[in-house]
């Protein structure tokens, strides 16, 4: 059971777990409420989400707390990445969020690729109904580009170009963005890197 209401994340986890014969059931599908993410660290918010789902269902739950951290913005938006896209009526608009990041980068005079360094971070939390928890963290380094490129993926994917690639995440298929296959030691995205650690610990991947 995946303690998430985020459709982009759910689609990625469905793809990552499919080779192991698991189907993903989301917190939204199970009618679970979305807890308030009050933490200031990815680990704290991941725990809040996974614990709420594990307690509500009596089953182990896996959550993902993730975000984008820009060096020139002292790590912002970080744990507030989703909030920067949230409109007053509660809907999310990532075009507006990407424009906000771009505006702030320009205000800081961050114009060169080096000044526009950023990373995506994902922390997965596997939590049991008794509150015991395990954490798996993945990060991917890259830079923020403008204008956005690509219609694939979700969130801030169109403005993030990982190191060593000419494409943004928004121009990659899910498989390319994961860069990961069972049995391979490689993974590209922050989520796939965190998932690899989870798979090694819990799904018998060596
Ligand atoms: P959370 O649901 O509070 O963890 O919010 C994480 C936010 O970070 C998401 O809503 C996305 O905006 C952003 N994010 C996390 N992972 C990715 C990704 O793989 N691509 C693009 N945006 C991401």
Short mmCIF file of C-alpha atoms and ligand atoms in Angstrom, two decimals:
data_model
loop_
_atom_site.label_atom_id
_atom_site.label_comp_id
_atom_site.label_asym_id
_atom_site.label_seq_id
_atom_site.Cartn_x
_atom_site.Cartn_y
_atom_site.Cartn_z
CA UNK A 1 0.00 0.00 0.00
CA UNK A 2 1.43 3.31 -1.06
CA UNK A 3 0.76 6.18 1.36
CA UNK A 4 0.37 8.80 -1.35
CA UNK A 5 -2.33 10.73 -3.18
CA UNK A 6 0.09 12.00 -5.86
CA UNK A 7 -0.77 10.48 -9.26
CA UNK A 8 2.71 11.10 -10.71
CA UNK A 9 4.41 9.27 -7.86
CA UNK A 10 1.84 6.44 -7.98
CA UNK A 11 2.44 5.85 -11.67
CA UNK A 12 6.19 5.70 -11.07
CA UNK A 13 5.87 3.28 -8.15
CA UNK A 14 3.49 1.09 -10.15
CA UNK A 15 6.22 0.78 -12.81
CA UNK A 16 8.99 0.17 -10.28
CA UNK A 17 7.03 -2.52 -8.40
CA UNK A 18 5.46 -4.29 -11.39
CA UNK A 19 8.54 -6.49 -12.13
CA UNK A 20 8.24 -7.88 -8.60
CA UNK A 21 4.60 -8.85 -9.08
CA UNK A 22 3.22 -6.14 -6.79
CA UNK A 23 0.28 -3.91 -7.63
CA UNK A 24 0.06 -0.52 -5.99
CA UNK A 25 -2.98 0.52 -3.94
CA UNK A 26 -2.92 4.20 -3.11
CA UNK A 27 -4.07 6.02 0.00
CA UNK A 28 -6.60 7.84 -2.17
CA UNK A 29 -8.03 4.57 -3.53
CA UNK A 30 -8.44 3.26 0.02
CA UNK A 31 -10.22 6.46 1.04
CA UNK A 32 -7.54 7.45 3.54
CA UNK A 33 -7.23 11.10 4.52
CA UNK A 34 -4.14 13.09 3.50
CA UNK A 35 -2.31 13.96 6.72
CA UNK A 36 -0.83 17.43 7.16
CA UNK A 37 2.88 17.44 6.36
CA UNK A 38 4.24 19.46 9.26
CA UNK A 39 7.87 18.27 9.17
CA UNK A 40 10.89 20.31 8.14
CA UNK A 41 12.81 17.25 6.84
CA UNK A 42 11.83 14.81 4.09
CA UNK A 43 12.17 11.95 6.62
CA UNK A 44 9.67 13.55 9.00
CA UNK A 45 7.00 14.03 6.34
CA UNK A 46 7.59 10.55 4.92
CA UNK A 47 7.03 9.14 8.41
CA UNK A 48 3.84 11.19 8.99
CA UNK A 49 2.33 9.84 5.75
CA UNK A 50 3.38 6.21 6.16
CA UNK A 51 2.38 6.06 9.84
CA UNK A 52 -1.08 7.51 9.14
CA UNK A 53 -1.68 4.91 6.42
CA UNK A 54 -0.27 1.99 8.45
CA UNK A 55 -2.40 2.89 11.48
CA UNK A 56 -5.54 3.33 9.37
CA UNK A 57 -5.17 0.01 7.54
CA UNK A 58 -3.27 -2.17 10.02
CA UNK A 59 -0.86 -2.97 7.14
CA UNK A 60 2.73 -1.96 6.39
CA UNK A 61 2.71 1.22 4.31
CA UNK A 62 5.30 2.76 2.00
CA UNK A 63 5.40 6.52 1.55
CA UNK A 64 7.49 8.91 -0.51
CA UNK A 65 8.36 12.44 0.48
CA UNK A 66 10.28 14.23 -2.18
CA UNK A 67 11.21 17.60 -3.56
CA UNK A 68 13.58 19.74 -5.52
CA UNK A 69 16.39 21.68 -3.84
CA UNK A 70 18.11 24.54 -5.69
CA UNK A 71 21.57 25.54 -4.48
CA UNK A 72 21.09 29.23 -5.34
CA UNK A 73 17.91 29.25 -3.22
CA UNK A 74 19.64 27.68 -0.19
CA UNK A 75 17.91 24.36 -0.82
CA UNK A 76 14.40 25.77 -1.48
CA UNK A 77 11.74 24.76 -2.25
CA UNK A 78 12.87 21.48 -0.60
CA UNK A 79 10.16 20.00 1.63
CA UNK A 80 7.85 22.80 0.41
CA UNK A 81 8.12 21.79 -3.28
CA UNK A 82 4.46 20.79 -3.57
CA UNK A 83 3.32 23.86 -1.58
CA UNK A 84 4.94 26.22 -4.10
CA UNK A 85 2.53 24.83 -6.69
CA UNK A 86 -0.56 25.08 -4.49
CA UNK A 87 -3.11 27.74 -5.46
CA UNK A 88 -5.40 29.49 -2.94
CA UNK A 89 -8.26 27.14 -3.94
CA UNK A 90 -6.11 24.08 -3.18
CA UNK A 91 -5.43 23.04 -6.78
CA UNK A 92 -1.81 22.61 -7.91
CA UNK A 93 -0.22 24.35 -10.88
CA UNK A 94 3.38 23.34 -11.56
CA UNK A 95 3.82 25.81 -14.40
CA UNK A 96 3.34 28.59 -11.83
CA UNK A 97 5.72 26.86 -9.40
CA UNK A 98 8.41 26.49 -12.10
CA UNK A 99 7.97 30.17 -13.00
CA UNK A 100 8.38 31.13 -9.35
CA UNK A 101 11.64 29.16 -9.10
CA UNK A 102 12.87 30.74 -12.33
CA UNK A 103 11.97 34.24 -11.13
CA UNK A 104 13.87 33.73 -7.87
CA UNK A 105 16.90 32.29 -9.68
CA UNK A 106 17.01 35.40 -11.92
CA UNK A 107 16.63 37.67 -8.89
CA UNK A 108 19.70 35.96 -7.43
CA UNK A 109 21.53 36.40 -10.74
CA UNK A 110 21.81 32.59 -11.13
CA UNK A 111 22.27 32.34 -14.90
CA UNK A 112 25.10 29.86 -15.57
CA UNK A 113 24.59 26.08 -15.38
CA UNK A 114 26.89 26.01 -12.33
CA UNK A 115 24.82 28.66 -10.54
CA UNK A 116 21.64 26.76 -11.40
CA UNK A 117 22.64 23.49 -9.75
CA UNK A 118 19.81 21.56 -8.08
CA UNK A 119 18.91 18.09 -6.92
CA UNK A 120 15.79 16.02 -6.55
CA UNK A 121 15.53 14.15 -3.25
CA UNK A 122 13.20 11.25 -2.41
CA UNK A 123 12.86 9.61 0.98
CA UNK A 124 10.81 6.42 1.13
CA UNK A 125 9.50 5.34 4.52
CA UNK A 126 8.30 1.82 5.18
CA UNK A 127 6.22 1.99 8.33
CA UNK A 128 4.52 -0.76 10.30
CA UNK A 129 1.28 -0.36 12.27
CA UNK A 130 3.28 -0.38 15.55
CA UNK A 131 5.18 2.74 14.40
CA UNK A 132 8.48 1.00 13.54
CA UNK A 133 9.96 2.60 10.42
CA UNK A 134 12.76 2.23 7.88
CA UNK A 135 14.01 4.96 5.52
CA UNK A 136 15.53 4.81 2.04
CA UNK A 137 16.93 8.03 0.52
CA UNK A 138 17.81 8.75 -3.10
CA UNK A 139 19.16 11.93 -4.73
CA UNK A 140 19.94 12.98 -8.29
CA UNK A 141 22.08 16.00 -9.18
CA UNK A 142 21.43 18.26 -12.13
CA UNK A 143 20.57 21.80 -13.14
CA UNK A 144 17.50 23.90 -13.72
CA UNK A 145 16.91 24.96 -17.30
CA UNK A 146 14.54 27.52 -18.83
CA UNK A 147 12.21 27.40 -20.72
CA UNK A 148 10.68 24.09 -19.58
CA UNK A 149 11.06 21.19 -22.04
CA UNK A 150 8.98 18.00 -22.36
CA UNK A 151 5.46 16.89 -21.63
CA UNK A 152 6.29 13.63 -19.83
CA UNK A 153 6.59 12.95 -16.12
CA UNK A 154 5.07 15.33 -13.56
CA UNK A 155 5.79 18.24 -11.27
CA UNK A 156 9.09 20.03 -11.98
CA UNK A 157 10.33 17.41 -14.50
CA UNK A 158 10.39 19.83 -17.50
CA UNK A 159 12.95 22.16 -15.86
CA UNK A 160 15.32 19.52 -14.43
CA UNK A 161 18.19 18.22 -16.53
CA UNK A 162 20.16 15.50 -14.73
CA UNK A 163 23.97 15.58 -14.97
CA UNK A 164 25.28 13.67 -17.99
CA UNK A 165 22.04 13.93 -20.01
CA UNK A 166 20.88 16.39 -22.70
CA UNK A 167 17.21 15.72 -21.95
CA UNK A 168 15.13 17.00 -19.06
CA UNK A 169 13.14 14.51 -16.98
CA UNK A 170 10.10 15.91 -18.83
CA UNK A 171 11.57 14.58 -22.09
CA UNK A 172 12.24 11.07 -20.72
CA UNK A 173 9.89 8.12 -20.63
CA UNK A 174 9.30 6.66 -17.17
CA UNK A 175 11.80 3.88 -17.94
CA UNK A 176 14.46 6.37 -19.01
CA UNK A 177 13.84 8.52 -15.94
CA UNK A 178 14.07 5.51 -13.59
CA UNK A 179 17.14 4.28 -15.45
CA UNK A 180 16.67 1.16 -13.46
CA UNK A 181 15.93 -2.50 -14.10
CA UNK A 182 15.85 -5.32 -11.55
CA UNK A 183 19.30 -6.86 -11.50
CA UNK A 184 21.03 -3.67 -12.70
CA UNK A 185 23.09 -1.64 -10.30
CA UNK A 186 22.15 1.58 -12.06
CA UNK A 187 19.33 3.97 -11.27
CA UNK A 188 18.85 7.54 -12.41
CA UNK A 189 15.99 9.35 -10.72
CA UNK A 190 15.96 10.13 -7.00
CA UNK A 191 12.89 7.90 -6.62
CA UNK A 192 14.48 4.97 -8.48
CA UNK A 193 17.66 5.35 -6.40
CA UNK A 194 15.67 5.30 -3.16
CA UNK A 195 13.58 2.41 -4.50
CA UNK A 196 16.73 0.44 -5.34
CA UNK A 197 17.79 0.65 -1.67
CA UNK A 198 14.30 -0.46 -0.62
CA UNK A 199 14.38 -3.32 -3.14
CA UNK A 200 17.78 -4.47 -1.88
CA UNK A 201 16.58 -4.44 1.73
CA UNK A 202 13.06 -5.78 1.24
CA UNK A 203 12.57 -7.37 -2.18
CA UNK A 204 15.66 -9.53 -2.34
CA UNK A 205 17.47 -7.55 -5.06
CA UNK A 206 21.24 -7.90 -4.75
P1 LIG B 1 5.26 15.65 -1.56
O1 LIG B 1 4.04 14.93 -2.05
O2 LIG B 1 5.00 16.55 -0.41
O3 LIG B 1 6.40 14.72 -1.32
O4 LIG B 1 5.63 16.63 -2.75
C1 LIG B 1 6.71 16.41 -3.57
C2 LIG B 1 6.65 17.37 -4.73
O5 LIG B 1 7.96 17.42 -5.29
C3 LIG B 1 5.76 16.87 -5.85
O6 LIG B 1 4.47 17.39 -5.77
C4 LIG B 1 6.48 17.38 -7.09
O7 LIG B 1 6.12 18.69 -7.34
C5 LIG B 1 7.92 17.41 -6.68
N1 LIG B 1 8.57 16.18 -7.17
C6 LIG B 1 8.92 15.10 -6.45
N2 LIG B 1 9.44 14.16 -7.23
C7 LIG B 1 9.42 14.66 -8.47
C8 LIG B 1 9.79 14.13 -9.73
O8 LIG B 1 10.24 12.99 -9.87
N3 LIG B 1 9.61 14.95 -10.76
C9 LIG B 1 9.10 16.20 -10.66
N4 LIG B 1 8.70 16.73 -9.54
C10 LIG B 1 8.86 15.96 -8.43
#
